[in-house]
Amino acid sequence: MKCGLESRGSQDLQPVAPSPKPLEGLRARLSLESNAIWTDRMLEALVQGVQGGRWYSLMDKVWNPSHLRLGAWQVIRNDGAAGIDHRSCECLEEKLTEEVDLLERRLRAGTYQPQAVKRVWIAKLGRPEKRPLGIPTVRDRVVQTVVRNVIEPIFEAEFVEHSYGFRPGRGAFQALERVEQLLRDGHTWVVDADIKGYFDNIPQDRLMRLLQQRISDGRVLALIEAFLKQGVMETGKGWQPTTKGTPQGAVLSPLLANVYLHPLDLLAQSQGWRMTRYADDFIIQCSSLADAEAALAEIRSWMAAAGLTLHPDKTRIVDATIRGGFDFLGWHFERGLKWPRKKSLDRFQDMLRAETPRNSGRSLSEIIGRLNRRLKGWYRYFQGGVKNVYQDLDKWLRGRLRSILRRRDKRKGRGRGQDHVRYPNAYFANHKLISLYASACGEHLQSRRARVTH
């Protein structure tokens, strides 16, 4: 590893110098893959701060065969569709040694060129319009994965505590705990901010300047820039350039998005704002309307300087103590309560509908088994809300199952009336159907017992 001194003049959006963090604490914050790449000596230099704050000689970590193999296995585990070259993850696994050798040669020689991202359009829930989905090639996903593993610790060392999205060992649960605690502490005036088309509109030149403040290896920077400008390929439209934003569906995009918003995190920290951010989704909780208005004004100014725009209809100030509330990370918060937001419920019910068509040919036990997997996964995240939501979902789902059984009895229409007698709630309980309401009540009793015990 080579660390050198190189300084530049002030750049727009330039963050302040990070404060050192203990080595053991930093290693605990990194992914397993980054820990496999970064030696103690490298991390010590990261903790102590390299001269000039910029890192040299990183490209050899990218083309290292063991690091490429590690990245390839990450891609294989994540699976995913093939890109424009039609090469699948199965093909990558079958020819892993040859693929790693090929990528190493091209990266060493500087001849590696990213291919265009395959663009497909998928429906938005409850809306007529569709949203674009990007599918990079498997080879590009491998290289991006290794680049992320190599550079992520440089930025993770200075990312702030209130940033939770797409970071090792952090996630939505911790973000939601922070939000609820702040609400309990009286910070109920909420700046509910929405960045309009964030990932598609990040100015690439400004993003590259932020990266240059921490990375001085020109080959790594050139590779990242090539991914930013790789373009998209769409059926009927051919290749289209990407002059702004980060590539959709790219492994690097979440990290780059966090890098670009890090100066906003530092602004929030310097102003004493109680911000909670998950990627481009963030709120600021204040104790008064005046504080919330001042924070929103500062954010608008920062966004304008950063080349971004707050959504005019979705950005607002909310008093969480009255009817209306706000949504965050799939939940709705209002008057000291929380429940899954409407979009979350709608999306979940759509999933359950797909499992319970009236003409289903599966046995009831098979249908319930598939439903239970969905119910467990959903409740794992959406537990702890007001219990009537779970009760209503239980009723609705049992109604769909009664409709299936009614059809099998050669009767038309939805399950109703005497169907509740023929197939009572106990009937589905005996068939092991999970009750969300019973789970919520059991959780409530356990929490009460815990409070009494302590």
XYZ file of C-alpha atoms in Angstrom:
454
model
C 0.000 0.000 0.000
C 1.273 3.437 -0.867
C -0.044 6.538 0.832
C 0.976 9.895 -0.536
C 0.437 13.579 0.056
C -1.709 15.332 -2.479
C -3.919 18.302 -1.714
C -6.509 20.108 -3.785
C -8.378 23.339 -3.444
C -11.845 23.413 -1.973
C -14.467 21.595 -4.017
C -18.192 22.047 -4.016
C -19.877 19.704 -1.534
C -16.496 19.076 0.134
C -16.941 17.245 3.461
C -14.975 18.107 6.560
C -12.104 15.845 7.618
C -13.335 12.677 9.355
C -12.467 12.016 12.972
C -10.403 8.851 13.577
C -12.172 5.754 14.859
C -10.624 2.792 16.744
C -9.315 0.011 14.500
C -11.393 -2.730 16.084
C -14.547 -0.662 15.831
C -13.932 0.025 12.153
C -13.278 -3.606 11.301
C -16.535 -4.562 13.007
C -18.367 -2.081 10.755
C -17.041 -3.552 7.496
C -18.475 -6.372 5.416
C -16.833 -9.789 5.562
C -15.549 -9.304 2.024
C -13.946 -5.925 2.743
C -12.381 -7.386 5.883
C -10.854 -10.131 3.733
C -9.230 -7.505 1.480
C -8.155 -4.855 3.980
C -5.152 -5.774 6.112
C -4.582 -4.432 9.630
C -1.854 -2.182 8.247
C -4.255 -0.652 5.723
C -6.949 -0.158 8.349
C -4.481 1.424 10.754
C -3.572 3.938 8.070
C -7.275 4.537 7.476
C -7.920 5.127 11.168
C -4.928 7.413 11.624
C -5.627 9.283 8.394
C -3.377 9.184 5.341
C -1.571 12.347 4.337
C -3.749 14.413 2.069
C -6.700 12.164 2.858
C -6.360 10.296 -0.477
C -5.621 6.668 -1.260
C -3.177 5.420 -3.917
C -2.472 1.955 -5.344
C -5.915 0.374 -5.071
C -6.198 -1.145 -8.549
C -3.993 -4.118 -7.653
C -6.602 -5.007 -5.008
C -9.274 -5.019 -7.734
C -7.520 -7.364 -10.172
C -6.241 -9.675 -7.432
C -7.536 -13.157 -8.456
C -8.618 -14.110 -4.937
C -10.587 -10.869 -4.622
C -12.193 -11.433 -8.033
C -13.126 -14.975 -7.021
C -14.618 -13.651 -3.782
C -16.653 -11.081 -5.729
C -17.801 -13.717 -8.212
C -19.173 -15.897 -5.419
C -21.057 -12.886 -4.030
C -22.692 -12.401 -7.444
C -23.490 -16.111 -7.731
C -25.127 -16.124 -4.288
C -27.221 -13.068 -5.147
C -28.253 -14.671 -8.447
C -30.251 -12.380 -10.727
C -31.081 -12.217 -14.417
C -28.616 -12.132 -17.294
C -27.653 -8.846 -18.939
C -27.343 -7.991 -22.623
C -24.709 -10.731 -23.145
C -27.190 -13.421 -21.986
C -24.591 -14.896 -19.593
C -26.168 -16.220 -16.398
C -24.870 -16.723 -12.871
C -24.979 -20.461 -13.532
C -22.611 -19.968 -16.451
C -20.313 -17.884 -14.235
C -20.204 -20.666 -11.649
C -19.516 -23.363 -14.255
C -16.598 -21.419 -15.746
C -15.442 -19.580 -12.634
C -11.693 -20.095 -13.098
C -11.771 -19.016 -16.753
C -13.900 -15.951 -15.939
C -11.614 -14.849 -13.097
C -8.532 -15.278 -15.329
C -10.179 -13.257 -18.115
C -11.183 -10.419 -15.805
C -7.725 -10.309 -14.207
C -5.999 -10.049 -17.608
C -8.297 -7.305 -18.869
C -8.163 -5.284 -15.651
C -4.357 -5.536 -15.484
C -4.006 -4.502 -19.109
C -6.531 -1.680 -18.776
C -8.658 -3.136 -21.583
C -11.735 -3.975 -19.487
C -14.806 -2.125 -20.782
C -18.215 -2.288 -19.079
C -21.138 -3.269 -21.279
C -24.435 -1.419 -21.418
C -27.039 -2.106 -18.745
C -30.121 -3.973 -19.960
C -33.195 -1.849 -19.256
C -36.609 -3.399 -18.649
C -39.767 -1.740 -17.380
C -41.829 -3.072 -14.494
C -45.227 -1.946 -13.249
C -45.570 0.383 -10.264
C -48.025 -0.742 -7.627
C -51.387 0.962 -8.122
C -50.104 3.255 -10.889
C -50.427 3.160 -14.675
C -46.802 4.179 -15.248
C -43.844 1.812 -15.038
C -40.391 2.208 -13.547
C -37.096 1.224 -15.180
C -35.058 -1.696 -13.895
C -31.404 -2.030 -14.881
C -29.678 -5.407 -15.281
C -25.877 -5.212 -15.692
C -23.995 -8.158 -17.160
C -22.686 -10.781 -14.761
C -19.072 -9.805 -15.483
C -19.811 -6.153 -14.729
C -21.505 -7.170 -11.496
C -18.387 -9.088 -10.459
C -16.043 -6.172 -11.159
C -18.345 -3.670 -9.459
C -18.614 -5.949 -6.433
C -14.831 -6.090 -6.075
C -14.488 -2.321 -6.564
C -17.087 -1.792 -3.844
C -15.317 -4.224 -1.500
C -12.046 -2.343 -2.051
C -13.231 1.260 -1.687
C -16.113 0.895 0.762
C -13.932 1.019 3.938
C -12.470 4.374 2.848
C -15.911 5.945 3.018
C -17.385 3.754 5.740
C -14.687 5.095 8.074
C -16.259 8.560 7.910
C -19.961 7.899 7.309
C -22.112 9.204 10.174
C -24.254 7.284 12.644
C -27.621 8.501 11.370
C -27.051 6.968 7.916
C -28.459 3.425 7.763
C -29.091 2.452 4.143
C -26.893 -0.040 2.270
C -24.173 -0.114 4.907
C -22.597 -3.238 6.440
C -24.281 -4.294 9.670
C -26.862 -1.521 9.510
C -30.408 -1.438 8.228
C -33.996 -0.349 8.479
C -34.605 -1.812 11.947
C -32.007 0.456 13.563
C -33.301 3.454 11.607
C -36.858 2.814 12.783
C -35.732 2.419 16.391
C -34.081 5.837 16.192
C -37.211 7.427 14.724
C -39.465 5.964 17.429
C -37.119 6.994 20.233
C -36.968 10.555 18.937
C -40.770 10.664 18.732
C -40.985 9.500 22.344
C -38.491 12.208 23.295
C -40.800 14.880 21.883
C -39.218 15.495 18.461
C -42.556 15.275 16.694
C -42.220 18.044 14.083
C -40.964 16.114 11.087
C -39.347 17.347 7.882
C -40.499 14.619 5.507
C -38.157 15.056 2.518
C -38.231 13.381 -0.874
C -35.461 13.856 -3.451
C -36.950 13.812 -6.933
C -35.413 11.000 -8.994
C -32.276 10.919 -6.871
C -30.412 7.947 -8.358
C -31.175 9.094 -11.906
C -30.095 12.704 -11.370
C -26.844 12.635 -9.365
C -24.427 14.934 -11.249
C -21.639 12.599 -12.309
C -18.928 15.265 -12.441
C -19.608 16.343 -8.849
C -19.776 12.740 -7.698
C -16.377 12.063 -9.284
C -14.900 15.096 -7.523
C -16.103 13.738 -4.190
C -14.487 10.382 -4.965
C -11.265 12.140 -5.940
C -11.077 13.688 -2.487
C -10.506 10.206 -1.050
C -9.113 8.160 -3.975
C -6.051 9.098 -6.001
C -5.683 5.885 -8.021
C -6.529 7.080 -11.523
C -7.252 3.578 -12.831
C -9.864 2.922 -10.160
C -11.442 6.327 -10.773
C -11.482 5.720 -14.530
C -13.148 2.342 -13.981
C -15.858 3.873 -11.785
C -16.443 6.621 -14.338
C -16.726 4.013 -17.089
C -19.493 2.321 -15.131
C -21.278 5.656 -14.700
C -21.171 6.216 -18.456
C -21.758 2.660 -19.654
C -25.221 3.527 -20.966
C -28.362 1.413 -21.223
C -29.686 -0.936 -23.889
C -33.459 -1.129 -24.369
C -35.456 -3.227 -26.785
C -36.594 -1.097 -29.724
C -34.426 1.866 -28.726
C -30.898 0.501 -28.821
C -28.044 1.993 -26.798
C -28.661 5.223 -24.900
C -25.993 7.222 -23.030
C -26.124 7.860 -19.274
C -24.838 11.383 -18.758
C -26.145 11.730 -15.218
C -27.128 9.531 -12.317
C -25.732 6.179 -11.199
C -26.389 2.998 -13.212
C -29.702 1.400 -12.274
C -29.343 -1.979 -10.631
C -25.578 -1.575 -10.327
C -23.745 -2.994 -7.331
C -21.843 0.274 -6.898
C -24.878 2.570 -6.994
C -25.894 2.398 -3.293
C -22.359 3.204 -2.111
C -21.974 6.045 -4.611
C -25.372 7.402 -3.574
C -24.268 7.419 0.068
C -21.013 9.152 -0.862
C -22.917 11.932 -2.617
C -25.243 12.542 0.339
C -22.500 12.310 2.953
C -21.916 16.100 2.886
C -25.621 16.530 3.683
C -25.137 14.177 6.647
C -22.245 16.330 7.829
C -24.350 19.464 7.465
C -27.074 17.846 9.583
C -24.485 16.867 12.160
C -22.991 20.359 12.323
C -26.455 21.926 12.672
C -27.509 19.527 15.409
C -30.403 18.161 13.336
C -31.882 14.821 14.345
C -31.769 13.275 10.896
C -32.428 9.650 10.027
C -31.388 8.680 6.497
C -31.786 5.446 4.575
C -30.187 5.991 1.146
C -32.180 8.845 -0.437
C -35.078 8.494 1.998
C -34.628 10.748 5.039
C -36.481 12.700 7.691
C -35.448 15.340 10.234
C -37.225 15.373 13.599
C -37.513 18.666 15.464
C -39.062 19.854 18.698
C -40.759 22.912 17.144
C -42.275 24.107 13.892
C -39.740 26.939 13.678
C -36.839 24.488 13.859
C -38.415 22.306 11.174
C -38.948 25.275 8.857
C -35.354 26.420 9.325
C -34.040 22.936 8.596
C -36.143 22.596 5.462
C -34.896 25.954 4.163
C -31.273 24.829 4.676
C -31.964 21.535 2.926
C -33.514 23.277 -0.084
C -30.428 25.463 -0.366
C -28.096 22.461 -0.118
C -30.057 20.514 -2.727
C -29.893 23.404 -5.174
C -26.106 23.636 -4.737
C -25.802 19.862 -5.173
C -27.770 19.845 -8.424
C -30.705 17.997 -6.872
C -34.380 18.829 -6.388
C -36.819 18.128 -3.577
C -40.121 16.745 -4.820
C -42.586 19.657 -4.512
C -45.591 17.479 -3.651
C -43.934 14.892 -1.410
C -41.713 17.165 0.695
C -43.512 18.672 3.675
C -43.446 19.461 7.392
C -45.651 17.228 9.544
C -46.875 17.410 13.123
C -46.779 13.741 14.079
C -49.017 14.296 17.116
C -52.128 14.931 14.983
C -54.049 13.038 12.323
C -52.122 12.662 9.077
C -48.673 11.639 10.247
C -45.843 10.583 7.949
C -44.495 7.502 6.182
C -40.973 6.196 6.552
C -39.387 2.901 5.457
C -42.725 1.229 4.813
C -44.351 2.345 8.080
C -46.873 5.051 8.884
C -46.339 7.062 12.101
C -49.144 9.086 13.683
C -50.250 10.203 17.179
C -47.801 7.933 18.976
C -48.834 4.888 16.950
C -47.466 3.121 13.891
C -48.791 0.713 11.296
C -47.716 -0.473 7.826
C -48.312 2.285 5.303
C -51.012 1.793 2.671
C -48.550 0.993 -0.127
C -46.940 -1.673 2.023
C -50.313 -3.252 2.747
C -51.396 -3.051 -0.899
C -48.171 -4.681 -2.085
C -48.488 -7.453 0.497
C -52.115 -8.143 -0.417
C -51.127 -8.353 -4.081
C -48.590 -11.026 -3.149
C -51.213 -12.964 -1.205
C -53.736 -12.650 -4.049
C -51.257 -14.285 -6.389
C -51.108 -17.262 -4.006
C -54.896 -17.605 -3.581
C -56.759 -17.568 -6.905
C -60.205 -19.164 -6.590
C -59.356 -21.745 -9.244
C -56.122 -22.817 -7.540
C -55.355 -26.474 -8.164
C -53.072 -26.831 -5.157
C -54.136 -28.646 -2.016
C -55.174 -26.479 0.923
C -52.125 -27.578 2.903
C -49.819 -26.567 0.043
C -51.542 -23.175 -0.327
C -51.268 -22.527 3.411
C -47.623 -23.603 3.441
C -46.807 -21.066 0.719
C -48.860 -18.384 2.495
C -47.112 -19.018 5.792
C -43.717 -18.348 4.215
C -45.035 -15.007 2.960
C -46.676 -14.182 6.288
C -43.546 -14.986 8.312
C -41.331 -12.838 6.107
C -43.707 -9.882 6.123
C -44.375 -10.032 9.868
C -40.666 -10.268 10.618
C -40.425 -6.652 9.425
C -43.927 -5.346 10.098
C -44.383 -6.381 13.700
C -45.150 -4.016 16.551
C -47.871 -1.943 14.905
C -51.487 -1.407 15.954
C -53.135 -4.808 16.157
C -56.332 -4.128 14.208
C -54.252 -4.040 10.991
C -53.208 -7.658 11.544
C -56.760 -8.620 12.492
C -58.132 -7.130 9.254
C -55.482 -8.922 7.182
C -56.343 -12.230 8.847
C -60.045 -11.773 8.047
C -59.313 -10.822 4.452
C -57.005 -13.796 3.880
C -59.381 -16.321 5.446
C -62.082 -14.890 3.171
C -59.969 -15.698 0.113
C -59.385 -19.220 1.348
C -63.135 -19.675 1.957
C -63.732 -18.555 -1.632
C -61.379 -21.292 -2.876
C -63.169 -23.915 -0.783
C -66.589 -22.592 -1.866
C -65.627 -23.023 -5.528
C -64.481 -26.571 -4.826
C -67.925 -27.216 -3.356
C -69.338 -26.196 -6.795
C -70.770 -22.958 -5.419
C -70.275 -19.551 -7.027
C -69.191 -16.260 -5.520
C -66.973 -15.252 -2.631
C -66.821 -16.958 0.735
C -69.553 -15.495 2.947
C -72.539 -16.314 5.168
C -72.636 -19.997 6.031
C -69.060 -20.414 4.798
C -67.970 -18.980 8.140
C -69.802 -21.879 9.800
C -68.526 -24.523 7.359
C -64.954 -23.216 7.602
C -64.590 -21.335 10.913
C -61.375 -19.684 11.998
C -60.465 -22.811 13.961
C -60.600 -24.805 10.705
C -57.711 -22.768 9.263
C -55.860 -22.780 12.571
C -56.026 -26.580 12.538
C -54.461 -26.449 9.063
C -51.584 -24.416 10.583
C -52.420 -21.075 8.921
C -50.453 -18.367 10.714
C -52.566 -15.664 12.384
C -50.909 -12.257 12.284
C -53.273 -10.998 14.958
C -52.454 -13.863 17.321
C -48.746 -13.219 16.680
C -49.212 -9.538 17.495
C -51.134 -10.338 20.704
C -48.503 -12.862 21.741
C -45.792 -10.285 21.144
C -47.744 -7.767 23.231
C -48.055 -10.239 26.122
C -44.343 -11.044 25.961
C -43.424 -7.351 26.058
C -45.729 -6.843 29.080
C -44.147 -9.797 30.898
C -40.695 -8.422 30.137
C -41.632 -5.024 31.621
C -43.052 -6.680 34.744
C -39.968 -8.868 35.119
C -37.651 -5.885 34.940
